[in-house]
Coordinates of C-alpha atoms in Angstrom, one line a residue:
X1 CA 139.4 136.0 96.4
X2 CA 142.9 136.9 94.9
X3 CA 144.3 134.9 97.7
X4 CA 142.4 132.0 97.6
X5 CA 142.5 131.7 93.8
X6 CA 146.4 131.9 94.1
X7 CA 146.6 129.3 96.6
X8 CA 144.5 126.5 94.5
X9 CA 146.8 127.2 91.8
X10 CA 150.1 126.9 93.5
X11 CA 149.0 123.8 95.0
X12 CA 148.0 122.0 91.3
X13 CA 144.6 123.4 90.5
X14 CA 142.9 125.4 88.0
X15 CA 141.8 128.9 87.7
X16 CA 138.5 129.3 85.3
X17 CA 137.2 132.4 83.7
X18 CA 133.5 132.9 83.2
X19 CA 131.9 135.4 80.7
X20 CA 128.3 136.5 79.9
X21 CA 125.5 137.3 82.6
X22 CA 123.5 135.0 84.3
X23 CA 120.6 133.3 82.6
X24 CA 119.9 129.9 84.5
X25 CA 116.5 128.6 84.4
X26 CA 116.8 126.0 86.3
X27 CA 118.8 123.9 88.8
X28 CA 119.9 120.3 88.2
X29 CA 120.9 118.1 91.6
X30 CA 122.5 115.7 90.0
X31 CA 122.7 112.3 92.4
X32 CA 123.6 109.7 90.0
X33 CA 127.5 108.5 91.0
X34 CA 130.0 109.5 88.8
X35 CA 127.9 111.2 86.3
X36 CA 127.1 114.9 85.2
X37 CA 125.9 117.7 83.2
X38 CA 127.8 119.5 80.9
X39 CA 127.2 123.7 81.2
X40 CA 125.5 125.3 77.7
X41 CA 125.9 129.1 78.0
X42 CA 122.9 129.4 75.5
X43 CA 120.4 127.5 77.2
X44 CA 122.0 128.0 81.4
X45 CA 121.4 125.8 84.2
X46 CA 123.2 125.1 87.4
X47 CA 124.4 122.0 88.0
X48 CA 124.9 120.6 91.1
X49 CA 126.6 117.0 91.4
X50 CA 125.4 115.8 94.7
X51 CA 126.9 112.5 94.7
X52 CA 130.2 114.5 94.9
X53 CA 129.4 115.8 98.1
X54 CA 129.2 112.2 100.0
X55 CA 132.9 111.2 97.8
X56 CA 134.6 114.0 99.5
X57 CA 133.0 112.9 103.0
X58 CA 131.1 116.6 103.4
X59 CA 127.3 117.3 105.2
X60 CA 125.5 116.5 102.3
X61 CA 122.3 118.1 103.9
X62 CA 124.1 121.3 104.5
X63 CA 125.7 121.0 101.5
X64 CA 122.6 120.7 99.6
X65 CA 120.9 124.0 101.5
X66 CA 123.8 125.9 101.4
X67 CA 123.5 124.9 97.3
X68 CA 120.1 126.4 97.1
X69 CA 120.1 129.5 99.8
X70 CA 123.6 130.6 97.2
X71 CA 120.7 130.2 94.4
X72 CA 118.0 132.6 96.6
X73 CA 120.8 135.2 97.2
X74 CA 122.3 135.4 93.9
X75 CA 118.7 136.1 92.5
X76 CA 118.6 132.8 90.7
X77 CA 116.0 130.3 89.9
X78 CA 113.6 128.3 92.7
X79 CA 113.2 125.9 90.2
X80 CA 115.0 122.2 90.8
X81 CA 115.2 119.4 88.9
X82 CA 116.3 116.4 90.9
X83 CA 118.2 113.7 88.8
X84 CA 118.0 110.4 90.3
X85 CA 120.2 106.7 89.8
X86 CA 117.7 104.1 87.4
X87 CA 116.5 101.1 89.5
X88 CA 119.2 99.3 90.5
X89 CA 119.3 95.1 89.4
X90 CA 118.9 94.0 92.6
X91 CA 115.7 96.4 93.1
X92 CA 114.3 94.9 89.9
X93 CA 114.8 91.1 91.0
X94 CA 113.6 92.4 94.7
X95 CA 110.1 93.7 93.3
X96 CA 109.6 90.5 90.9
X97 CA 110.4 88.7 93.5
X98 CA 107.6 90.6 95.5
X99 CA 104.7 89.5 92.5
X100 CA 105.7 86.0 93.0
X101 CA 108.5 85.8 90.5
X102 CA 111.6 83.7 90.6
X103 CA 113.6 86.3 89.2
X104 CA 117.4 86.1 89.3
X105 CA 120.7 88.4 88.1
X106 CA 123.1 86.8 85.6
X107 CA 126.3 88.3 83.5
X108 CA 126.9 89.2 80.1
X109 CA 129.8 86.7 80.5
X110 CA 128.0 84.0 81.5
X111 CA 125.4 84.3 78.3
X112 CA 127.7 82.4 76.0
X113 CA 127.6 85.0 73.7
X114 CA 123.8 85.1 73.2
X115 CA 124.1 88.7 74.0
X116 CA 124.4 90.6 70.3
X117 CA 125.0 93.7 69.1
X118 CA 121.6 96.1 68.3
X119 CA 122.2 96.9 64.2
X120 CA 120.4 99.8 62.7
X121 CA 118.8 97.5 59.9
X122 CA 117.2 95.4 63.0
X123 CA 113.7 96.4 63.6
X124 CA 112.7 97.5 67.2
X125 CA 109.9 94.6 67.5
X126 CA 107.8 93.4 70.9
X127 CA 109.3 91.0 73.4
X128 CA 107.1 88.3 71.7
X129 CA 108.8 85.0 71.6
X130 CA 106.9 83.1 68.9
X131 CA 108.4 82.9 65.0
X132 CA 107.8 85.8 62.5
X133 CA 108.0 87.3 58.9
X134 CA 110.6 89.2 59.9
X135 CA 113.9 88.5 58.8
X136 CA 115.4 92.2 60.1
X137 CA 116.5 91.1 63.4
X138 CA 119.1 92.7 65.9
X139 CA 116.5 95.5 67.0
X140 CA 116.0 96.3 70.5
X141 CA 112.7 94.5 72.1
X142 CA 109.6 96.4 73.9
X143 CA 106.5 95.3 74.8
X144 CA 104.0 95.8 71.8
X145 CA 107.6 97.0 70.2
X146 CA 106.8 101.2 69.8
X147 CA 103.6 100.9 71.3
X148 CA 105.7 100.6 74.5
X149 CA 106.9 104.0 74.4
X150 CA 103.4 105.6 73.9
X151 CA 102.1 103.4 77.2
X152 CA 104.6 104.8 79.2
X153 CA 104.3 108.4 78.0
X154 CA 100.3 108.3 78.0
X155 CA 100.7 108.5 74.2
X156 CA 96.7 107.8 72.8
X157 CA 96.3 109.9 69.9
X158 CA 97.5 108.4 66.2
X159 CA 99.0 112.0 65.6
X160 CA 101.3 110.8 68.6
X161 CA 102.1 107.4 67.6
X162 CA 103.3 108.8 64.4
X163 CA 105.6 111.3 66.0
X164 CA 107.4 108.4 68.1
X165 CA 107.4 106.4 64.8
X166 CA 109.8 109.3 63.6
X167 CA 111.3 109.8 66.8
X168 CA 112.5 105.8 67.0
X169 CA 114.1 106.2 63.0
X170 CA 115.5 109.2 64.3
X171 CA 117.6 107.9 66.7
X172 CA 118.6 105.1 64.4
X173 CA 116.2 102.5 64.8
X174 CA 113.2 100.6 62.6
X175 CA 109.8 101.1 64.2
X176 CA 107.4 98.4 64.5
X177 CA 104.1 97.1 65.8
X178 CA 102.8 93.5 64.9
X179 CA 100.3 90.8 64.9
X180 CA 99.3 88.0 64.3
X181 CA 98.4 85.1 62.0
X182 CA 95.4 83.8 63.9
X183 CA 94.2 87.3 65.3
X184 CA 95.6 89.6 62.5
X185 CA 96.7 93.0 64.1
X186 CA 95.0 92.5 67.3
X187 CA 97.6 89.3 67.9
X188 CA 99.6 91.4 70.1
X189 CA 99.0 90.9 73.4
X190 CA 100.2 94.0 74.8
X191 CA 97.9 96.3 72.6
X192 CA 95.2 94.0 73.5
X193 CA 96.1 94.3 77.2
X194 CA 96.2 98.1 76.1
X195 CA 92.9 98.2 74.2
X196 CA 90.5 96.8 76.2
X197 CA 91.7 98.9 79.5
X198 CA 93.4 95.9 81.3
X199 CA 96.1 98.8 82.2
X200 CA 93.8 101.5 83.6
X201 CA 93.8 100.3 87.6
X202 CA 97.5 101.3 86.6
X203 CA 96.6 104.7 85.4
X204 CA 97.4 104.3 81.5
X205 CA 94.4 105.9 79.3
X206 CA 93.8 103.5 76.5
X207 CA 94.4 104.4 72.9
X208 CA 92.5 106.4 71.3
X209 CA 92.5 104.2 68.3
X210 CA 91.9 100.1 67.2
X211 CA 94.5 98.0 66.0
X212 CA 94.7 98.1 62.4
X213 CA 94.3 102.2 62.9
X214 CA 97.9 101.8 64.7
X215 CA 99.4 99.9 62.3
X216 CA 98.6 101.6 59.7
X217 CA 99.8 104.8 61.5
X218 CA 102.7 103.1 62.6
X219 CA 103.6 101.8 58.5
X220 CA 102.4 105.6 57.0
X221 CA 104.7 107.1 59.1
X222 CA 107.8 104.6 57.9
X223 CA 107.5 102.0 60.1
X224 CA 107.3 98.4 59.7
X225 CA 104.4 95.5 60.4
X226 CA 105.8 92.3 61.8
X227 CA 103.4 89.2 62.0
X228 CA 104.2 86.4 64.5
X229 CA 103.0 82.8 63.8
X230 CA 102.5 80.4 66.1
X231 CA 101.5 79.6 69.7
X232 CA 102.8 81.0 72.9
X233 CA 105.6 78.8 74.7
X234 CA 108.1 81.4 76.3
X235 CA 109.6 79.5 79.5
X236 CA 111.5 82.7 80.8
X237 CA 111.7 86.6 80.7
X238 CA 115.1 87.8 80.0
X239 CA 115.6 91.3 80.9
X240 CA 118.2 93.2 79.7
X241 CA 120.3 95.6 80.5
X242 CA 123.6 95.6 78.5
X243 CA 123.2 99.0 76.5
X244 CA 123.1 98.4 72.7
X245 CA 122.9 94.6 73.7
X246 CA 120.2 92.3 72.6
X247 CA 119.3 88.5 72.6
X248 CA 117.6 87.0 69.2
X249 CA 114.2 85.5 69.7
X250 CA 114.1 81.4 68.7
X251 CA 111.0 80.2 68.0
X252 CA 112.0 76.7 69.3
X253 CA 113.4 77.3 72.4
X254 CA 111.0 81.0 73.0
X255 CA 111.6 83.4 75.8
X256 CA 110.6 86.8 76.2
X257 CA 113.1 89.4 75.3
X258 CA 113.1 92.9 77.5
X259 CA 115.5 95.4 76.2
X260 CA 115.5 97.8 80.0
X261 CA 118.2 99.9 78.4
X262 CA 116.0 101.5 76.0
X263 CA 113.4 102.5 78.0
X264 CA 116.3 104.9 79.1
X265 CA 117.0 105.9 75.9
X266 CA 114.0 107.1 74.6
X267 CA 113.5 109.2 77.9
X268 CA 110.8 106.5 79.6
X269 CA 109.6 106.0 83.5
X270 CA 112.2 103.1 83.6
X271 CA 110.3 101.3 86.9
X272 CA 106.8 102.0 85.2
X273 CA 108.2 100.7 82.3
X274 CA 109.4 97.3 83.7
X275 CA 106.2 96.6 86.0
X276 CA 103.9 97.1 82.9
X277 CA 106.2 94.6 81.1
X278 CA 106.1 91.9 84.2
X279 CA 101.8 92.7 84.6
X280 CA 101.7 92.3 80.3
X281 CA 103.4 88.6 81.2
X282 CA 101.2 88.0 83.9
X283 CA 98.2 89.1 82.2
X284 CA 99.2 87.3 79.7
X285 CA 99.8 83.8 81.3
X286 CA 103.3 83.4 80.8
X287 CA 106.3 82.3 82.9
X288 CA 106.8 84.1 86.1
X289 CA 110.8 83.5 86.1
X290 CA 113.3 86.1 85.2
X291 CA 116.8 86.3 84.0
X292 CA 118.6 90.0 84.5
X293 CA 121.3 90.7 82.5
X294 CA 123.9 92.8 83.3

């Protein structure tokens, strides 16, 4: 050990010093390129960055199992957590492509500087393209705006739609539901799609409460009610994914408006995420073409 430790550093490398006793709970396999894990001595994991493996040209198999035997024999835990890369662009425009979309992947550079930047006094609103009340714009856009992040979490209880209401200000953002002038709370599609179980072949359990129960969950809890007017006319789906980017919606010249980046952010299923937002469209009637940003 001496030796070896001796011969990293007189060749340029460093010689670390670990204190405390072992306490890891878990193991992270981190696969994602060029990314990791930082250690926390009060809540201990190991981390393993995979990816590194395949950049210095090792087995990455044997690499992997000699990882987890070194766990077994130092008594650790058989417990693995398996971090993965988010679906690439080309995968996303691939499985459009695959419903019947024309789907295809453009720059930030080439937007002409439609892309903006998300402001904390924007409200985080649907992907709706029609005109609105609101004038607090420059929010990141979900389906059904929060109600997105309950879908994907299985989130049916007005208890829980609360807690992400809090959750979304928390991390520096204005909640929001909406609806409508002609249908009042039930004018948003995608709690209508929700509602009346057009999601369950897909395995989402419907909400355990009605429309104006959301809302009024939603605007308790500090959030705010948006209400769209006019009809539907979106001629394209832009999804985005420029992080703490977003496009502003024009009521006359409408287009859907996905924010992909913050389904990451708030912790969501980022594929389940983006397939319920293509079947909402579909469901929905509206324009099977797609613009990725990146």
């Amino acid at each position: 050990a001496d030796q070896g430790a001796n011969a990293v550093e007189n060749a340029g490398g460093v010689i670390e010093m670990h204190h405390g006793s072992h306490a890891e709970k878990v193991v992270y396999i981190n696969l994602v390129e060029n990314k990791t894990l930082e250690p926390d001595e009060d809540d201990q994991r190991f981390i393993v960055d995979g990816w590194a493996a395949g950049k210095f040209g090792l087995d990455v198999p044997k690499f992997l199992i000699a990882a987890a035997a070194t766990v077994e024999m130092l008594g650790g835990p058989k417990k693995a957590k398996i971090v993965i890369p988010s679906i690439s662009p080309a995968q996303i425009a691939e499985a459009l492509q695959g419903r019947g979309w024309d789907a295809e992947i453009v720059t930030d550079a080439s937007m002409a500087g439609q892309l903006v930047d998300v402001r904390p006094e924007g409200i985080l609103k649907c992907v709706d393209g029609r005109g609105s009340d609101n004038t607090r714009m420059g929010g990141p856009k979900m389906p059904g705006g929060i109600y997105a992040i309950a879908h994907n979490r299985g989130v049916t209880s007005i208890e829980g739609l609360k807690q992400i209401t809090k959750e979304v200000a928390s991390k520096g953002h204005l909640p929001s539901v909406h609806g409508d002038h002609s249908s009042d709370m039930l004018g948003c599609g995608f709690f209508k799609l929700w509602v009346t179980g057009r999601f369950d072949d897909m395995g989402y359990p419907r909400p355990q409460f009605d429309a104006d129960q959301g809302a009024n969950a939603v605007e308790n809890a500090g959030g705010v009610i948006e209400m769209h007017h006019g009809s539907h006319a979106e001629k394209v789906v832009y999804i985005n994914l420029v992080e703490n980017k977003t496009l502003e919606p024009d009521e006359d010249d409408q287009r859907f408006i996905v924010d992909g980046w913050a389904a990451g952010k708030f912790g969501l299923d980022v594929p389940k995420f983006l397939i319920a937002a293509a079947a909402t469209v579909e469901m929905l009637g509206g324009p099977k073409k797609a613009k990725i940003v990146i």
